[in-house]
mmCIF file of C-alpha atoms in Angstrom:
data_model
loop_
_atom_site.group_PDB
_atom_site.id
_atom_site.type_symbol
_atom_site.label_atom_id
_atom_site.label_comp_id
_atom_site.label_asym_id
_atom_site.label_seq_id
_atom_site.Cartn_x
_atom_site.Cartn_y
_atom_site.Cartn_z
ATOM 1 C CA MET F 1 26.823 8.471 16.806
ATOM 2 C CA THR F 2 28.230 8.383 20.359
ATOM 3 C CA ASN F 3 31.945 9.177 20.803
ATOM 4 C CA PHE F 4 33.050 6.533 23.287
ATOM 5 C CA THR F 5 36.275 7.222 25.163
ATOM 6 C CA GLN F 6 36.149 4.767 28.067
ATOM 7 C CA VAL F 7 35.632 1.030 28.528
ATOM 8 C CA GLU F 8 35.032 -0.997 31.684
ATOM 9 C CA ILE F 9 34.680 -4.742 32.171
ATOM 10 C CA ILE F 10 31.558 -5.462 34.254
ATOM 11 C CA HIS F 11 29.716 -8.471 35.742
ATOM 12 C CA ASP F 12 32.921 -10.491 36.075
ATOM 13 C CA GLY F 13 33.623 -10.279 32.369
ATOM 14 C CA ALA F 14 30.111 -11.179 31.214
ATOM 15 C CA ALA F 15 29.767 -7.686 29.733
ATOM 16 C CA ILE F 16 31.534 -4.390 29.100
ATOM 17 C CA ALA F 17 30.383 -0.795 29.441
ATOM 18 C CA LEU F 18 31.470 1.937 27.034
ATOM 19 C CA GLY F 19 31.266 5.570 28.114
ATOM 20 C CA ASP F 20 31.771 8.991 26.559
ATOM 21 C CA GLY F 21 32.949 10.737 29.730
ATOM 22 C CA ASN F 22 29.703 12.743 29.973
ATOM 23 C CA GLY F 23 27.450 10.168 31.559
ATOM 24 C CA LEU F 24 26.315 8.378 28.427
ATOM 25 C CA SER F 25 27.098 4.679 28.318
ATOM 26 C CA ALA F 26 26.300 1.543 26.373
ATOM 27 C CA ARG F 27 26.656 -2.001 27.620
ATOM 28 C CA PHE F 28 27.422 -5.066 25.519
ATOM 29 C CA HIS F 29 27.397 -8.710 26.575
ATOM 30 C CA ALA F 30 30.509 -10.793 26.039
ATOM 31 C CA MET F 31 28.544 -13.465 24.155
ATOM 32 C CA TRP F 32 27.000 -10.867 21.843
ATOM 33 C CA LEU F 33 30.416 -9.360 21.129
ATOM 34 C CA ARG F 34 32.023 -12.723 20.425
ATOM 35 C CA ASP F 35 29.141 -13.807 18.172
ATOM 36 C CA ASN F 36 29.404 -10.561 16.187
ATOM 37 C CA ALA F 37 33.186 -10.454 15.890
ATOM 38 C CA LEU F 38 34.327 -8.955 12.591
ATOM 39 C CA ASP F 39 37.523 -10.960 12.060
ATOM 40 C CA GLU F 40 38.017 -13.260 9.054
ATOM 41 C CA GLN F 41 37.785 -16.400 11.162
ATOM 42 C CA THR F 42 34.297 -15.398 12.293
ATOM 43 C CA ARG F 43 32.969 -13.603 9.208
ATOM 44 C CA ALA F 44 33.600 -14.370 5.545
ATOM 45 C CA PRO F 45 35.415 -11.502 3.796
ATOM 46 C CA GLY F 46 33.178 -9.875 1.210
ATOM 47 C CA SER F 47 29.806 -11.397 2.070
ATOM 48 C CA GLY F 48 30.164 -10.904 5.834
ATOM 49 C CA GLN F 49 28.369 -14.185 6.475
ATOM 50 C CA ARG F 50 29.109 -15.905 9.762
ATOM 51 C CA LEU F 51 31.542 -18.835 9.560
ATOM 52 C CA ILE F 52 30.859 -20.272 13.005
ATOM 53 C CA THR F 53 27.778 -21.412 14.870
ATOM 54 C CA LEU F 54 26.793 -20.327 18.344
ATOM 55 C CA GLY F 55 27.721 -23.819 19.501
ATOM 56 C CA ASP F 56 31.334 -23.135 18.461
ATOM 57 C CA ILE F 57 31.549 -20.378 21.078
ATOM 58 C CA PRO F 58 32.166 -21.541 24.663
ATOM 59 C CA ALA F 59 29.091 -21.034 26.823
ATOM 60 C CA ASP F 60 31.271 -19.479 29.560
ATOM 61 C CA THR F 61 32.778 -16.827 27.264
ATOM 62 C CA ARG F 62 34.027 -13.781 29.164
ATOM 63 C CA VAL F 63 35.886 -10.587 28.294
ATOM 64 C CA ALA F 64 39.359 -11.033 29.753
ATOM 65 C CA SER F 65 40.743 -7.643 28.701
ATOM 66 C CA ALA F 66 39.464 -4.538 26.976
ATOM 67 C CA HIS F 67 40.958 -1.225 25.928
ATOM 68 C CA ILE F 68 40.463 1.542 23.350
ATOM 69 C CA ASN F 69 43.534 1.879 21.151
ATOM 70 C CA GLY F 70 45.008 5.011 19.652
ATOM 71 C CA GLY F 71 43.091 4.502 16.412
ATOM 72 C CA GLY F 72 39.759 4.702 18.194
ATOM 73 C CA ASP F 73 38.971 0.994 18.054
ATOM 74 C CA LEU F 74 37.974 -1.290 20.882
ATOM 75 C CA GLU F 75 40.326 -4.233 21.371
ATOM 76 C CA LEU F 76 38.998 -7.222 23.300
ATOM 77 C CA ARG F 77 40.345 -10.566 24.381
ATOM 78 C CA PHE F 78 37.938 -13.376 25.248
ATOM 79 C CA SER F 79 38.429 -16.321 27.574
ATOM 80 C CA PRO F 80 38.567 -19.262 27.584
ATOM 81 C CA GLU F 81 39.375 -19.130 23.824
ATOM 82 C CA ASP F 82 42.139 -16.531 24.277
ATOM 83 C CA LYS F 83 40.559 -14.921 21.210
ATOM 84 C CA ALA F 84 41.478 -11.324 20.283
ATOM 85 C CA VAL F 85 39.051 -9.196 18.258
ATOM 86 C CA CYS F 86 38.779 -5.518 17.334
ATOM 87 C CA PHE F 87 35.647 -3.409 16.868
ATOM 88 C CA PRO F 88 35.443 0.112 15.394
ATOM 89 C CA LEU F 89 33.696 2.223 18.026
ATOM 90 C CA SER F 90 31.498 3.670 15.313
ATOM 91 C CA TRP F 91 30.242 0.152 14.504
ATOM 92 C CA LEU F 92 29.384 -0.464 18.153
ATOM 93 C CA SER F 93 27.601 2.874 18.350
ATOM 94 C CA ASP F 94 25.527 2.026 15.268
ATOM 95 C CA HIS F 95 24.643 -1.434 16.611
ATOM 96 C CA GLY F 96 23.992 -0.621 20.261
ATOM 97 C CA TYR F 97 21.066 -2.299 22.004
ATOM 98 C CA ASP F 98 21.351 -0.901 25.546
ATOM 99 C CA LYS F 99 18.220 1.244 25.395
ATOM 100 C CA ALA F 100 14.717 1.318 26.761
ATOM 101 C CA PRO F 101 12.257 -0.865 24.850
ATOM 102 C CA ARG F 102 9.560 0.716 22.712
ATOM 103 C CA ILE F 103 6.216 0.886 24.492
ATOM 104 C CA GLU F 104 4.039 2.665 21.888
ATOM 105 C CA ALA F 105 1.980 0.302 19.755
ATOM 106 C CA GLY F 106 2.137 1.320 16.112
ATOM 107 C CA TRP F 107 5.467 3.133 16.021
ATOM 108 C CA VAL F 108 7.264 3.371 12.678
ATOM 109 C CA PRO F 109 10.999 3.683 11.853
ATOM 110 C CA VAL F 110 12.531 7.115 11.350
ATOM 111 C CA HIS F 111 12.854 6.617 7.580
ATOM 112 C CA ILE F 112 9.059 6.299 7.237
ATOM 113 C CA GLN F 113 7.003 9.463 6.602
ATOM 114 C CA THR F 114 3.231 9.230 6.972
ATOM 115 C CA TRP F 115 1.028 11.501 4.874
ATOM 116 C CA GLY F 116 -2.438 12.573 3.842
ATOM 117 C CA SER F 117 -4.002 14.623 1.056
ATOM 118 C CA GLY F 118 -1.422 17.373 1.539
ATOM 119 C CA LEU F 119 0.982 15.243 -0.461
ATOM 120 C CA ASN F 120 -1.020 16.179 -3.565
ATOM 121 C CA GLU F 121 1.059 19.358 -3.593
ATOM 122 C CA ALA F 122 4.315 17.428 -4.002
ATOM 123 C CA LEU F 123 3.682 14.023 -5.543
ATOM 124 C CA PRO F 124 6.781 11.815 -5.579
ATOM 125 C CA ASN F 125 7.561 11.495 -9.271
ATOM 126 C CA ALA F 126 10.493 10.658 -11.537
ATOM 127 C CA ASP F 127 11.266 10.283 -15.237
ATOM 128 C CA TYR F 128 11.775 6.805 -16.640
ATOM 129 C CA ASP F 129 14.750 7.605 -18.922
ATOM 130 C CA THR F 130 16.454 9.577 -16.142
ATOM 131 C CA VAL F 131 16.248 6.878 -13.488
ATOM 132 C CA LYS F 132 17.322 4.284 -16.048
ATOM 133 C CA ARG F 133 20.588 6.068 -16.827
ATOM 134 C CA ASP F 134 21.329 8.004 -13.614
ATOM 135 C CA PRO F 135 22.000 6.009 -10.415
ATOM 136 C CA ALA F 136 21.470 9.123 -8.277
ATOM 137 C CA ALA F 137 17.997 9.650 -9.742
ATOM 138 C CA LEU F 138 17.168 5.958 -9.287
ATOM 139 C CA LYS F 139 18.317 6.134 -5.680
ATOM 140 C CA ALA F 140 16.141 9.187 -5.003
ATOM 141 C CA TRP F 141 13.080 7.539 -6.582
ATOM 142 C CA LEU F 142 13.522 4.287 -4.672
ATOM 143 C CA ALA F 143 14.072 6.262 -1.463
ATOM 144 C CA ASP F 144 10.708 7.979 -2.050
ATOM 145 C CA ILE F 145 9.015 4.589 -2.296
ATOM 146 C CA ARG F 146 10.668 3.448 0.929
ATOM 147 C CA ARG F 147 9.812 6.705 2.730
ATOM 148 C CA LEU F 148 6.266 7.295 1.471
ATOM 149 C CA GLY F 149 5.214 3.830 0.350
ATOM 150 C CA PHE F 150 4.558 4.874 -3.243
ATOM 151 C CA ALA F 151 5.911 6.968 -6.121
ATOM 152 C CA LYS F 152 5.042 7.700 -9.741
ATOM 153 C CA LEU F 153 7.227 7.236 -12.806
ATOM 154 C CA GLY F 154 6.553 8.948 -16.125
ATOM 155 C CA GLY F 155 7.905 9.091 -19.637
ATOM 156 C CA GLY F 156 8.002 5.338 -20.148
ATOM 157 C CA PRO F 157 7.323 3.445 -23.369
ATOM 158 C CA VAL F 158 3.694 2.919 -24.379
ATOM 159 C CA GLU F 159 4.032 -0.769 -25.177
ATOM 160 C CA SER F 160 2.431 -3.852 -23.691
ATOM 161 C CA GLY F 161 4.700 -5.384 -21.066
ATOM 162 C CA SER F 162 6.636 -2.162 -20.384
ATOM 163 C CA LEU F 163 5.997 -2.601 -16.658
ATOM 164 C CA MET F 164 8.510 -5.480 -16.755
ATOM 165 C CA GLN F 165 11.192 -2.906 -17.510
ATOM 166 C CA VAL F 166 10.114 -0.869 -14.501
ATOM 167 C CA ALA F 167 10.355 -3.923 -12.237
ATOM 168 C CA SER F 168 13.848 -4.674 -13.563
ATOM 169 C CA LEU F 169 15.040 -1.274 -12.321
ATOM 170 C CA PHE F 170 15.063 -2.646 -8.768
ATOM 171 C CA GLY F 171 14.137 -6.317 -8.617
ATOM 172 C CA TYR F 172 12.104 -9.161 -10.012
ATOM 173 C CA VAL F 173 8.488 -9.831 -10.858
ATOM 174 C CA ARG F 174 6.548 -12.125 -8.549
ATOM 175 C CA GLU F 175 4.382 -14.378 -10.717
ATOM 176 C CA THR F 176 0.944 -15.336 -9.358
ATOM 177 C CA ASN F 177 -2.164 -17.079 -10.663
ATOM 178 C CA TYR F 178 -2.818 -13.826 -12.546
ATOM 179 C CA GLY F 179 0.407 -14.399 -14.514
ATOM 180 C CA LYS F 180 3.596 -12.335 -14.710
ATOM 181 C CA TRP F 181 1.338 -9.374 -15.282
ATOM 182 C CA PHE F 182 -2.378 -8.794 -15.592
ATOM 183 C CA GLU F 183 -4.635 -6.536 -17.626
ATOM 184 C CA VAL F 184 -6.773 -3.921 -15.850
ATOM 185 C CA ARG F 185 -9.602 -2.990 -18.202
ATOM 186 C CA THR F 186 -13.282 -3.742 -18.646
ATOM 187 C CA GLU F 187 -14.034 -7.384 -19.363
ATOM 188 C CA VAL F 188 -17.206 -9.392 -19.823
ATOM 189 C CA ASN F 189 -17.789 -11.816 -16.909
ATOM 190 C CA PRO F 190 -14.540 -10.870 -15.182
ATOM 191 C CA VAL F 191 -12.904 -13.105 -12.587
ATOM 192 C CA ASN F 192 -12.094 -10.057 -10.440
ATOM 193 C CA LEU F 193 -13.961 -6.779 -9.827
ATOM 194 C CA ALA F 194 -10.737 -4.918 -10.656
ATOM 195 C CA PHE F 195 -11.442 -5.815 -14.291
ATOM 196 C CA THR F 196 -14.733 -3.890 -14.465
ATOM 197 C CA GLY F 197 -15.515 -0.186 -14.769
ATOM 198 C CA LEU F 198 -16.755 -0.031 -11.179
ATOM 199 C CA GLY F 199 -15.116 2.251 -8.668
ATOM 200 C CA LEU F 200 -13.063 0.435 -6.056
ATOM 201 C CA GLN F 201 -12.649 1.262 -2.368
ATOM 202 C CA ALA F 202 -9.064 1.820 -1.299
ATOM 203 C CA HIS F 203 -7.551 -1.558 -0.556
ATOM 204 C CA THR F 204 -4.391 -3.591 -0.400
ATOM 205 C CA ASP F 205 -4.046 -6.307 -3.005
ATOM 206 C CA ASN F 206 -4.095 -10.056 -2.470
ATOM 207 C CA PRO F 207 -4.621 -10.104 1.320
ATOM 208 C CA TYR F 208 -5.586 -13.759 0.868
ATOM 209 C CA ARG F 209 -1.947 -14.655 0.106
ATOM 210 C CA ASP F 210 0.636 -15.480 2.731
ATOM 211 C CA PRO F 211 2.928 -13.739 2.196
ATOM 212 C CA VAL F 212 1.248 -10.982 0.226
ATOM 213 C CA PRO F 213 3.100 -9.460 -2.739
ATOM 214 C CA THR F 214 4.853 -6.550 -1.091
ATOM 215 C CA LEU F 215 5.013 -4.259 -4.146
ATOM 216 C CA GLN F 216 2.598 -3.566 -6.961
ATOM 217 C CA ILE F 217 3.232 -1.713 -10.225
ATOM 218 C CA LEU F 218 0.298 -0.282 -12.197
ATOM 219 C CA TYR F 219 1.284 0.915 -15.688
ATOM 220 C CA CYS F 220 -0.916 2.968 -18.008
ATOM 221 C CA LEU F 221 -1.157 2.219 -21.741
ATOM 222 C CA GLU F 222 -4.470 3.954 -22.534
ATOM 223 C CA ASN F 223 -6.663 6.279 -20.462
ATOM 224 C CA SER F 224 -9.178 8.215 -22.525
ATOM 225 C CA ALA F 225 -12.240 7.042 -20.544
ATOM 226 C CA GLU F 226 -14.163 9.514 -18.419
ATOM 227 C CA GLY F 227 -13.114 9.024 -14.796
ATOM 228 C CA GLY F 228 -10.870 6.250 -13.579
ATOM 229 C CA ASP F 229 -8.584 8.511 -11.525
ATOM 230 C CA SER F 230 -6.229 6.643 -9.225
ATOM 231 C CA PHE F 231 -6.146 7.201 -5.463
ATOM 232 C CA VAL F 232 -3.646 6.144 -2.843
ATOM 233 C CA VAL F 233 -4.060 6.229 0.935
ATOM 234 C CA ASP F 234 -1.336 5.804 3.542
ATOM 235 C CA GLY F 235 -2.535 2.853 5.617
ATOM 236 C CA TYR F 236 -0.022 3.703 8.325
ATOM 237 C CA ALA F 237 -1.476 7.205 8.680
ATOM 238 C CA ALA F 238 -4.978 5.717 8.783
ATOM 239 C CA ALA F 239 -3.939 3.237 11.490
ATOM 240 C CA HIS F 240 -2.366 6.037 13.535
ATOM 241 C CA ARG F 241 -5.547 8.073 13.244
ATOM 242 C CA LEU F 242 -7.610 5.130 14.486
ATOM 243 C CA ARG F 243 -5.152 4.567 17.345
ATOM 244 C CA ASP F 244 -5.374 8.223 18.390
ATOM 245 C CA GLU F 245 -9.198 8.242 18.242
ATOM 246 C CA ASN F 246 -9.858 4.774 19.617
ATOM 247 C CA PRO F 247 -6.885 2.966 21.194
ATOM 248 C CA GLY F 248 -9.057 0.009 22.146
ATOM 249 C CA GLY F 249 -10.323 -0.369 18.589
ATOM 250 C CA PHE F 250 -6.754 -0.198 17.275
ATOM 251 C CA ASP F 251 -5.818 -2.978 19.682
ATOM 252 C CA LEU F 252 -8.701 -5.154 18.501
ATOM 253 C CA LEU F 253 -7.746 -4.837 14.810
ATOM 254 C CA SER F 254 -4.100 -5.589 15.617
ATOM 255 C CA GLU F 255 -4.610 -8.397 18.148
ATOM 256 C CA TYR F 256 -7.258 -10.497 16.374
ATOM 257 C CA CYS F 257 -6.908 -12.097 12.959
ATOM 258 C CA ALA F 258 -9.242 -11.361 10.101
ATOM 259 C CA ARG F 259 -9.691 -13.930 7.347
ATOM 260 C CA PHE F 260 -9.365 -13.362 3.617
ATOM 261 C CA GLU F 261 -10.152 -15.634 0.697
ATOM 262 C CA TYR F 262 -10.214 -15.780 -3.102
ATOM 263 C CA ALA F 263 -11.710 -18.467 -5.303
ATOM 264 C CA GLY F 264 -12.512 -16.606 -8.519
ATOM 265 C CA SER F 265 -10.515 -18.809 -10.909
ATOM 266 C CA ALA F 266 -10.754 -22.526 -11.550
ATOM 267 C CA GLY F 267 -8.180 -24.434 -9.524
ATOM 268 C CA VAL F 268 -7.372 -21.471 -7.260
ATOM 269 C CA ARG F 269 -8.497 -21.248 -3.627
ATOM 270 C CA LEU F 270 -6.400 -18.837 -1.594
ATOM 271 C CA THR F 271 -6.897 -18.099 2.108
ATOM 272 C CA SER F 272 -5.013 -16.300 4.837
ATOM 273 C CA ARG F 273 -5.514 -15.458 8.490
ATOM 274 C CA LYS F 274 -3.825 -12.221 9.536
ATOM 275 C CA PRO F 275 -4.683 -9.020 11.466
ATOM 276 C CA MET F 276 -5.856 -6.015 9.460
ATOM 277 C CA ILE F 277 -3.217 -4.005 11.333
ATOM 278 C CA GLU F 278 -0.004 -5.988 11.785
ATOM 279 C CA LEU F 279 2.483 -5.188 14.551
ATOM 280 C CA ALA F 280 5.877 -6.644 15.388
ATOM 281 C CA PRO F 281 6.345 -7.997 18.940
ATOM 282 C CA ASP F 282 7.884 -4.652 19.973
ATOM 283 C CA GLY F 283 4.889 -2.688 18.636
ATOM 284 C CA GLU F 284 6.331 -1.589 15.291
ATOM 285 C CA LEU F 285 3.641 -1.109 12.658
ATOM 286 C CA THR F 286 4.646 -3.550 9.908
ATOM 287 C CA GLY F 287 1.645 -4.029 7.650
ATOM 288 C CA ILE F 288 -1.941 -3.284 6.669
ATOM 289 C CA ARG F 289 -4.330 -5.818 5.139
ATOM 290 C CA PHE F 290 -7.560 -4.151 4.098
ATOM 291 C CA ASN F 291 -9.781 -5.402 1.310
ATOM 292 C CA ASN F 292 -13.535 -5.563 1.876
ATOM 293 C CA ARG F 293 -14.086 -7.533 -1.352
ATOM 294 C CA SER F 294 -11.857 -10.376 -0.156
ATOM 295 C CA CYS F 295 -12.714 -10.415 3.543
ATOM 296 C CA ALA F 296 -14.060 -13.813 4.596
ATOM 297 C CA PRO F 297 -16.284 -14.373 7.653
ATOM 298 C CA ILE F 298 -14.287 -13.301 10.706
ATOM 299 C CA THR F 299 -14.302 -16.176 13.192
ATOM 300 C CA ASP F 300 -11.283 -15.512 15.408
ATOM 301 C CA VAL F 301 -12.807 -12.724 17.505
ATOM 302 C CA PRO F 302 -14.576 -13.845 20.708
ATOM 303 C CA PHE F 303 -18.291 -13.103 21.000
ATOM 304 C CA GLY F 304 -17.646 -10.574 23.762
ATOM 305 C CA ASP F 305 -15.345 -8.508 21.504
ATOM 306 C CA MET F 306 -17.064 -8.915 18.136
ATOM 307 C CA ALA F 307 -19.352 -5.865 18.386
ATOM 308 C CA ASP F 308 -16.434 -3.602 19.322
ATOM 309 C CA TYR F 309 -14.286 -5.231 16.627
ATOM 310 C CA TYR F 310 -16.847 -4.410 13.958
ATOM 311 C CA SER F 311 -17.171 -0.884 15.296
ATOM 312 C CA ALA F 312 -13.386 -0.438 14.948
ATOM 313 C CA TYR F 313 -13.439 -2.066 11.491
ATOM 314 C CA ARG F 314 -16.177 0.341 10.377
ATOM 315 C CA ARG F 315 -14.301 3.355 11.727
ATOM 316 C CA PHE F 316 -11.068 2.247 10.070
ATOM 317 C CA ALA F 317 -12.962 1.990 6.758
ATOM 318 C CA GLU F 318 -14.399 5.483 7.267
ATOM 319 C CA ILE F 319 -10.911 6.859 7.860
ATOM 320 C CA VAL F 320 -9.612 5.117 4.737
ATOM 321 C CA ASP F 321 -12.506 6.659 2.731
ATOM 322 C CA ASP F 322 -11.948 10.181 4.102
ATOM 323 C CA PRO F 323 -10.816 12.477 1.228
ATOM 324 C CA ALA F 324 -8.397 14.110 3.670
ATOM 325 C CA MET F 325 -6.389 10.875 3.620
ATOM 326 C CA ALA F 326 -6.140 10.460 -0.163
ATOM 327 C CA VAL F 327 -3.769 11.516 -2.897
ATOM 328 C CA SER F 328 -5.261 11.385 -6.403
ATOM 329 C CA PHE F 329 -3.936 11.540 -9.950
ATOM 330 C CA LYS F 330 -4.885 10.377 -13.428
ATOM 331 C CA LEU F 331 -2.278 8.258 -15.137
ATOM 332 C CA GLU F 332 -1.365 9.131 -18.696
ATOM 333 C CA PRO F 333 -0.004 6.602 -21.217
ATOM 334 C CA GLY F 334 3.599 5.769 -20.295
ATOM 335 C CA GLU F 335 3.069 6.615 -16.617
ATOM 336 C CA CYS F 336 2.948 4.179 -13.740
ATOM 337 C CA PHE F 337 3.050 4.105 -9.995
ATOM 338 C CA VAL F 338 4.596 1.693 -7.524
ATOM 339 C CA VAL F 339 2.975 1.019 -4.149
ATOM 340 C CA ASP F 340 4.179 -0.781 -1.062
ATOM 341 C CA ASN F 341 1.296 -3.229 -0.875
ATOM 342 C CA THR F 342 1.885 -3.875 2.821
ATOM 343 C CA ARG F 343 1.270 -0.216 3.624
ATOM 344 C CA VAL F 344 -0.399 1.901 0.923
ATOM 345 C CA LEU F 345 -3.971 1.276 -0.178
ATOM 346 C CA HIS F 346 -4.931 2.085 -3.751
ATOM 347 C CA ALA F 347 -8.283 2.789 -5.383
ATOM 348 C CA ARG F 348 -9.908 4.305 -8.445
ATOM 349 C CA ASN F 349 -13.006 6.193 -9.480
ATOM 350 C CA GLY F 350 -15.532 4.426 -11.636
ATOM 351 C CA TYR F 351 -15.154 5.093 -15.347
ATOM 352 C CA SER F 352 -17.573 5.148 -18.276
ATOM 353 C CA GLY F 353 -17.866 2.846 -21.246
ATOM 354 C CA THR F 354 -16.790 5.593 -23.649
ATOM 355 C CA GLY F 355 -13.144 5.923 -24.520
ATOM 356 C CA SER F 356 -10.737 3.316 -23.215
ATOM 357 C CA ARG F 357 -8.783 2.569 -20.060
ATOM 358 C CA TRP F 358 -6.001 0.007 -20.236
ATOM 359 C CA LEU F 359 -3.557 -0.526 -17.415
ATOM 360 C CA GLN F 360 -1.275 -3.447 -16.763
ATOM 361 C CA GLY F 361 -0.259 -4.529 -13.291
ATOM 362 C CA CYS F 362 2.325 -6.805 -11.786
ATOM 363 C CA TYR F 363 3.713 -7.709 -8.398
ATOM 364 C CA ALA F 364 7.261 -7.581 -7.093
ATOM 365 C CA ASP F 365 8.886 -7.888 -3.702
ATOM 366 C CA ARG F 366 10.102 -5.105 -1.466
ATOM 367 C CA ASP F 367 13.330 -6.839 -0.480
ATOM 368 C CA GLY F 368 14.612 -6.428 -4.044
ATOM 369 C CA LEU F 369 13.859 -2.706 -4.006
ATOM 370 C CA TYR F 370 15.430 -2.264 -0.570
ATOM 371 C CA SER F 371 18.494 -4.243 -1.645
ATOM 372 C CA THR F 372 18.985 -2.102 -4.750
ATOM 373 C CA LEU F 373 18.518 1.062 -2.719
ATOM 374 C CA ALA F 374 20.984 -0.074 -0.030
ATOM 375 C CA ALA F 375 23.590 -0.894 -2.678
ATOM 376 C CA LEU F 376 23.142 2.550 -4.235
ATOM 377 C CA GLU F 377 23.415 4.215 -0.839
ATOM 378 C CA HIS F 378 26.688 2.342 -0.277
ATOM 379 C CA GLY F 379 28.067 3.570 -3.597
ATOM 380 C CA GLU F 380 27.557 0.329 -5.504
ATOM 381 C CA GLU F 381 26.195 0.614 -9.041
#
């Protein structure tokens, strides 16, 4: 946080400049400051929701006066409203926007940690009963999911539907055509390859939905079959590796849309059109969609780029399949793991017909988890 000590009105009142006396400064536009005023006439107490529209603010708003008071707050008066507002300098420091734009495609926020197989030495794990009763333990577990994109949870009940209790720790189940939850075990004539004993390449789930379910929970009830170990791969780390090896290939997978489809159940035909590597307009890496089983014919890449696109697609798949990228574990009854389905790919080894393997899965949404975590970080229980 910057310790501002000086303020200057600039551009005839259209903006101000805050300084710390050592050459560091941050500029703020008058319109931005007025729109983000913290007073009770502008923001509802409690919820903080804005009570005015932009049209309620005069288009010629200017800062008429500005000074830093003895309490370390910035006091402003706007014309032509003759409106006085006060901002904590710490709030302005936290919300500053006077900085150079990002130029690196694929950057990630500071709270994100990418990883590879080295994470096998320190798997993010927590105990069900502990996180259920201890807000600090719940906060730490949810923070692991936000940071790494996945985490395990053990010691849960071995009862059908127990994954609903896991989802309720942080949010709500997202019901799909598969139901509130779905069974993951061998079936005859299955509607999805996930319900066979075949091994599965690392993938994100439901890329044919828009939006995709952003979280998935896989909960183990039985696992005495030979094989069937679970794998997870950090899609962000894989995308960064592709970018470092082949920047042009990274650009192709992020600039052109792939197509995904699913029509395995009567009355269900799902399609989407999204890049395999999704970037925000400022280059932030925001999502991975990778699922060979559900990839439809790609028709949005021009002929001149298609050969290079497929070369990049192949290399991305090779990176995803590299054992150096994977973390593996075998779930025991009462254990589960949660994955950020927009980032972390999951897979499994094939398993034999002897013994039994019974998992249940469900989907939830990341905003619920992030909301619960933010409330815990702000001391709300």
